[in-house]
């Protein structure tokens, strides 16, 4: 079920990349009329502040890296041109097998989605998604992912594997970057004991999801304290985080 090296070598470049909306609100205030950044600008901001972006930023950046590496890849998603939009990437190996690559949801690594392949398994697997086992069920045009949490909760997500045309992706990305939600969100993968756990910051609360359960952090009372905590978790420039959180604070 694991991707071959040709895909992993690209994916692994993004192992420390959070998914977040701090960059989104910051660039909405700082940028020009076009709100979706191109890859060169994303790389520039990464060098300056250590920042990444939301699921559209990550998908566009990942697609570009696959292209540079000579790996066929395309974007997939749902609810495009709405505030609930989400996008990921399908990468295709030299054998023709497809692998789901979803940085927006902070998967640990890509996963095979073609049930015809001899390596495909339909049982529960660990090591692909933080703090949960996953099970892949392939359908005609989509795949269904089952997530099994430590507390016994099971959730499901459907991925439509129909390729999104590049111009449609950019239009949907521009729509997303122009629609700011009230509460800030940041998710990142963090080493925890012998696993990769999931840290989430949302609406000025944060917690860590692990195979042992969910652990909430102590509440903080100032955006300066939050900027420090987020910077320590992500490596983001603390000044950038404080500036982005200040913008969100005005929206509350």
GROMACS .gro file of C-alpha atoms in nm:
model
  252
    1UNK     CA    1   0.000   0.000   0.000
    2UNK     CA    2   0.301   0.228   0.035
    3UNK     CA    3   0.407   0.449  -0.254
    4UNK     CA    4   0.728   0.378  -0.446
    5UNK     CA    5   1.036   0.593  -0.402
    6UNK     CA    6   0.959   0.806  -0.708
    7UNK     CA    7   0.652   0.939  -0.526
    8UNK     CA    8   0.785   0.928  -0.170
    9UNK     CA    9   1.096   1.127  -0.259
   10UNK     CA   10   0.869   1.417  -0.355
   11UNK     CA   11   0.617   1.370  -0.074
   12UNK     CA   12   0.888   1.359   0.193
   13UNK     CA   13   0.989   1.715   0.106
   14UNK     CA   14   0.660   1.819   0.270
   15UNK     CA   15   0.684   1.611   0.587
   16UNK     CA   16   0.715   1.917   0.812
   17UNK     CA   17   0.460   2.132   0.626
   18UNK     CA   18   0.153   2.229   0.832
   19UNK     CA   19  -0.185   2.303   0.679
   20UNK     CA   20  -0.316   2.634   0.804
   21UNK     CA   21  -0.520   2.946   0.734
   22UNK     CA   22  -0.283   3.192   0.903
   23UNK     CA   23  -0.101   3.251   0.575
   24UNK     CA   24  -0.436   3.291   0.400
   25UNK     CA   25  -0.557   3.577   0.619
   26UNK     CA   26  -0.212   3.737   0.627
   27UNK     CA   27  -0.175   3.739   0.248
   28UNK     CA   28  -0.534   3.854   0.203
   29UNK     CA   29  -0.431   4.171   0.384
   30UNK     CA   30  -0.081   4.195   0.233
   31UNK     CA   31  -0.126   4.077  -0.124
   32UNK     CA   32  -0.263   4.235  -0.438
   33UNK     CA   33  -0.581   4.156  -0.627
   34UNK     CA   34  -0.477   3.793  -0.689
   35UNK     CA   35  -0.493   3.606  -0.362
   36UNK     CA   36  -0.375   3.259  -0.468
   37UNK     CA   37   0.004   3.264  -0.457
   38UNK     CA   38   0.210   3.096  -0.725
   39UNK     CA   39   0.470   2.838  -0.626
   40UNK     CA   40   0.764   3.076  -0.652
   41UNK     CA   41   0.599   3.316  -0.406
   42UNK     CA   42   0.507   3.032  -0.172
   43UNK     CA   43   0.870   2.924  -0.169
   44UNK     CA   44   0.978   3.281  -0.102
   45UNK     CA   45   0.743   3.309   0.194
   46UNK     CA   46   0.862   2.970   0.320
   47UNK     CA   47   1.221   3.092   0.316
   48UNK     CA   48   1.125   3.417   0.491
   49UNK     CA   49   0.885   3.294   0.758
   50UNK     CA   50   0.879   2.912   0.744
   51UNK     CA   51   0.511   2.927   0.640
   52UNK     CA   52   0.318   2.697   0.405
   53UNK     CA   53  -0.056   2.753   0.354
   54UNK     CA   54  -0.397   2.593   0.318
   55UNK     CA   55  -0.497   2.282   0.120
   56UNK     CA   56  -0.498   2.470  -0.213
   57UNK     CA   57  -0.149   2.607  -0.153
   58UNK     CA   58  -0.019   2.264  -0.057
   59UNK     CA   59  -0.183   2.084  -0.350
   60UNK     CA   60  -0.055   2.337  -0.605
   61UNK     CA   61   0.294   2.323  -0.458
   62UNK     CA   62   0.295   1.942  -0.443
   63UNK     CA   63   0.175   1.918  -0.805
   64UNK     CA   64   0.459   2.144  -0.913
   65UNK     CA   65   0.717   1.929  -0.735
   66UNK     CA   66   0.576   1.612  -0.892
   67UNK     CA   67   0.595   1.779  -1.232
   68UNK     CA   68   0.958   1.875  -1.173
   69UNK     CA   69   1.034   1.514  -1.074
   70UNK     CA   70   0.863   1.374  -1.383
   71UNK     CA   71   0.581   1.207  -1.188
   72UNK     CA   72   0.231   1.220  -1.334
   73UNK     CA   73  -0.010   1.381  -1.087
   74UNK     CA   74  -0.339   1.567  -1.081
   75UNK     CA   75  -0.564   1.734  -0.827
   76UNK     CA   76  -0.891   1.601  -0.688
   77UNK     CA   77  -1.140   1.762  -0.453
   78UNK     CA   78  -1.494   1.838  -0.348
   79UNK     CA   79  -1.722   2.136  -0.292
   80UNK     CA   80  -1.510   2.357  -0.517
   81UNK     CA   81  -1.607   2.726  -0.529
   82UNK     CA   82  -1.763   2.700  -0.182
   83UNK     CA   83  -1.622   2.778   0.164
   84UNK     CA   84  -1.618   2.401   0.235
   85UNK     CA   85  -1.386   2.314  -0.054
   86UNK     CA   86  -1.103   2.068  -0.007
   87UNK     CA   87  -0.839   1.946  -0.252
   88UNK     CA   88  -0.579   1.673  -0.258
   89UNK     CA   89  -0.356   1.509  -0.518
   90UNK     CA   90  -0.339   1.176  -0.697
   91UNK     CA   91   0.011   1.068  -0.801
   92UNK     CA   92   0.060   0.792  -1.059
   93UNK     CA   93   0.368   0.569  -1.043
   94UNK     CA   94   0.554   0.426  -1.342
   95UNK     CA   95   0.347   0.106  -1.318
   96UNK     CA   96   0.030   0.313  -1.351
   97UNK     CA   97  -0.093   0.269  -0.993
   98UNK     CA   98  -0.260   0.566  -0.827
   99UNK     CA   99  -0.174   0.695  -0.480
  100UNK     CA  100  -0.376   0.938  -0.269
  101UNK     CA  101  -0.160   1.229  -0.147
  102UNK     CA  102  -0.345   1.462   0.091
  103UNK     CA  103  -0.130   1.725   0.261
  104UNK     CA  104  -0.440   1.929   0.344
  105UNK     CA  105  -0.562   1.657   0.579
  106UNK     CA  106  -0.204   1.594   0.696
  107UNK     CA  107  -0.172   1.230   0.595
  108UNK     CA  108   0.158   1.079   0.703
  109UNK     CA  109   0.225   0.923   0.364
  110UNK     CA  110   0.049   0.848   0.033
  111UNK     CA  111  -0.161   0.533   0.003
  112UNK     CA  112  -0.246   0.300  -0.285
  113UNK     CA  113  -0.607   0.328  -0.403
  114UNK     CA  114  -0.618   0.071  -0.690
  115UNK     CA  115  -0.778  -0.250  -0.563
  116UNK     CA  116  -0.671  -0.442  -0.874
  117UNK     CA  117  -0.306  -0.422  -0.773
  118UNK     CA  118  -0.159  -0.725  -0.596
  119UNK     CA  119  -0.032  -0.503  -0.312
  120UNK     CA  120  -0.374  -0.356  -0.233
  121UNK     CA  121  -0.521  -0.442   0.107
  122UNK     CA  122  -0.870  -0.364   0.230
  123UNK     CA  123  -0.807  -0.420   0.600
  124UNK     CA  124  -0.723  -0.160   0.865
  125UNK     CA  125  -0.374  -0.014   0.839
  126UNK     CA  126  -0.163   0.204   1.062
  127UNK     CA  127   0.110   0.453   0.974
  128UNK     CA  128  -0.079   0.642   0.705
  129UNK     CA  129  -0.287   0.889   0.905
  130UNK     CA  130  -0.205   1.046   1.243
  131UNK     CA  131  -0.380   0.892   1.543
  132UNK     CA  132  -0.603   0.664   1.337
  133UNK     CA  133  -0.603   0.340   1.141
  134UNK     CA  134  -0.738   0.370   0.787
  135UNK     CA  135  -0.921   0.136   0.555
  136UNK     CA  136  -0.958   0.203   0.181
  137UNK     CA  137  -1.271   0.101  -0.007
  138UNK     CA  138  -1.264   0.160  -0.383
  139UNK     CA  139  -1.582   0.240  -0.573
  140UNK     CA  140  -1.650   0.325  -0.938
  141UNK     CA  141  -1.537   0.688  -0.948
  142UNK     CA  142  -1.434   0.745  -0.592
  143UNK     CA  143  -1.279   0.590  -0.285
  144UNK     CA  144  -1.417   0.572   0.066
  145UNK     CA  145  -1.171   0.610   0.354
  146UNK     CA  146  -1.266   0.472   0.696
  147UNK     CA  147  -1.084   0.625   0.993
  148UNK     CA  148  -1.067   0.420   1.315
  149UNK     CA  149  -0.987   0.634   1.619
  150UNK     CA  150  -0.841   0.513   1.952
  151UNK     CA  151  -1.170   0.582   2.134
  152UNK     CA  152  -1.362   0.350   1.902
  153UNK     CA  153  -1.508   0.626   1.689
  154UNK     CA  154  -1.523   0.557   1.317
  155UNK     CA  155  -1.551   0.836   1.062
  156UNK     CA  156  -1.560   0.826   0.683
  157UNK     CA  157  -1.457   1.048   0.396
  158UNK     CA  158  -1.525   1.009   0.025
  159UNK     CA  159  -1.271   1.117  -0.235
  160UNK     CA  160  -1.392   1.172  -0.590
  161UNK     CA  161  -1.092   1.067  -0.800
  162UNK     CA  162  -1.202   1.258  -1.111
  163UNK     CA  163  -0.911   1.484  -1.218
  164UNK     CA  164  -0.963   1.859  -1.180
  165UNK     CA  165  -0.847   2.062  -1.477
  166UNK     CA  166  -0.565   2.307  -1.395
  167UNK     CA  167  -0.768   2.617  -1.478
  168UNK     CA  168  -1.058   2.496  -1.262
  169UNK     CA  169  -0.820   2.427  -0.974
  170UNK     CA  170  -0.678   2.780  -0.992
  171UNK     CA  171  -1.025   2.934  -1.010
  172UNK     CA  172  -1.138   2.733  -0.707
  173UNK     CA  173  -0.817   2.826  -0.524
  174UNK     CA  174  -0.874   3.195  -0.590
  175UNK     CA  175  -1.229   3.164  -0.458
  176UNK     CA  176  -1.102   2.994  -0.143
  177UNK     CA  177  -0.830   3.249  -0.076
  178UNK     CA  178  -1.087   3.528  -0.100
  179UNK     CA  179  -1.318   3.377   0.161
  180UNK     CA  180  -1.191   3.420   0.516
  181UNK     CA  181  -1.356   3.224   0.795
  182UNK     CA  182  -1.382   3.374   1.141
  183UNK     CA  183  -1.161   3.126   1.327
  184UNK     CA  184  -0.795   3.044   1.260
  185UNK     CA  185  -0.696   2.684   1.190
  186UNK     CA  186  -0.359   2.510   1.191
  187UNK     CA  187  -0.282   2.138   1.174
  188UNK     CA  188   0.059   1.974   1.171
  189UNK     CA  189   0.225   1.635   1.214
  190UNK     CA  190   0.444   1.602   1.523
  191UNK     CA  191   0.666   1.314   1.638
  192UNK     CA  192   0.526   1.164   1.958
  193UNK     CA  193   0.697   0.863   2.120
  194UNK     CA  194   0.704   0.600   1.841
  195UNK     CA  195   0.443   0.757   1.614
  196UNK     CA  196   0.348   1.068   1.420
  197UNK     CA  197   0.076   1.253   1.609
  198UNK     CA  198  -0.152   1.535   1.499
  199UNK     CA  199  -0.144   1.882   1.655
  200UNK     CA  200  -0.443   2.106   1.591
  201UNK     CA  201  -0.504   2.470   1.676
  202UNK     CA  202  -0.856   2.598   1.612
  203UNK     CA  203  -1.038   2.902   1.750
  204UNK     CA  204  -0.771   2.958   2.017
  205UNK     CA  205  -0.776   2.605   2.152
  206UNK     CA  206  -0.517   2.335   2.080
  207UNK     CA  207  -0.477   1.964   2.133
  208UNK     CA  208  -0.267   1.665   2.031
  209UNK     CA  209  -0.428   1.354   1.880
  210UNK     CA  210  -0.232   1.032   1.937
  211UNK     CA  211  -0.291   0.657   1.934
  212UNK     CA  212  -0.331   0.691   2.313
  213UNK     CA  213  -0.611   0.945   2.277
  214UNK     CA  214  -0.657   1.320   2.256
  215UNK     CA  215  -0.470   1.552   2.492
  216UNK     CA  216  -0.580   1.914   2.527
  217UNK     CA  217  -0.320   2.182   2.594
  218UNK     CA  218  -0.345   2.431   2.877
  219UNK     CA  219  -0.554   2.735   2.778
  220UNK     CA  220  -0.368   3.054   2.688
  221UNK     CA  221  -0.496   3.405   2.736
  222UNK     CA  222  -0.306   3.629   2.494
  223UNK     CA  223  -0.225   3.610   2.125
  224UNK     CA  224   0.139   3.662   2.217
  225UNK     CA  225   0.130   3.334   2.412
  226UNK     CA  226  -0.044   3.161   2.122
  227UNK     CA  227   0.212   3.293   1.877
  228UNK     CA  228   0.489   3.142   2.090
  229UNK     CA  229   0.315   2.803   2.118
  230UNK     CA  230   0.240   2.781   1.747
  231UNK     CA  231   0.591   2.891   1.654
  232UNK     CA  232   0.739   2.622   1.879
  233UNK     CA  233   0.517   2.353   1.724
  234UNK     CA  234   0.573   2.454   1.360
  235UNK     CA  235   0.896   2.649   1.332
  236UNK     CA  236   0.698   2.943   1.194
  237UNK     CA  237   0.835   3.292   1.250
  238UNK     CA  238   0.673   3.409   1.574
  239UNK     CA  239   0.630   3.762   1.444
  240UNK     CA  240   0.439   3.634   1.143
  241UNK     CA  241   0.211   3.422   1.363
  242UNK     CA  242   0.140   3.716   1.591
  243UNK     CA  243   0.053   3.935   1.294
  244UNK     CA  244  -0.182   3.674   1.149
  245UNK     CA  245  -0.351   3.609   1.484
  246UNK     CA  246  -0.398   3.983   1.531
  247UNK     CA  247  -0.595   3.993   1.207
  248UNK     CA  248  -0.811   3.703   1.322
  249UNK     CA  249  -0.867   3.866   1.658
  250UNK     CA  250  -1.029   4.159   1.479
  251UNK     CA  251  -1.274   3.915   1.317
  252UNK     CA  252  -1.392   3.765   1.647
   0.00000   0.00000   0.00000
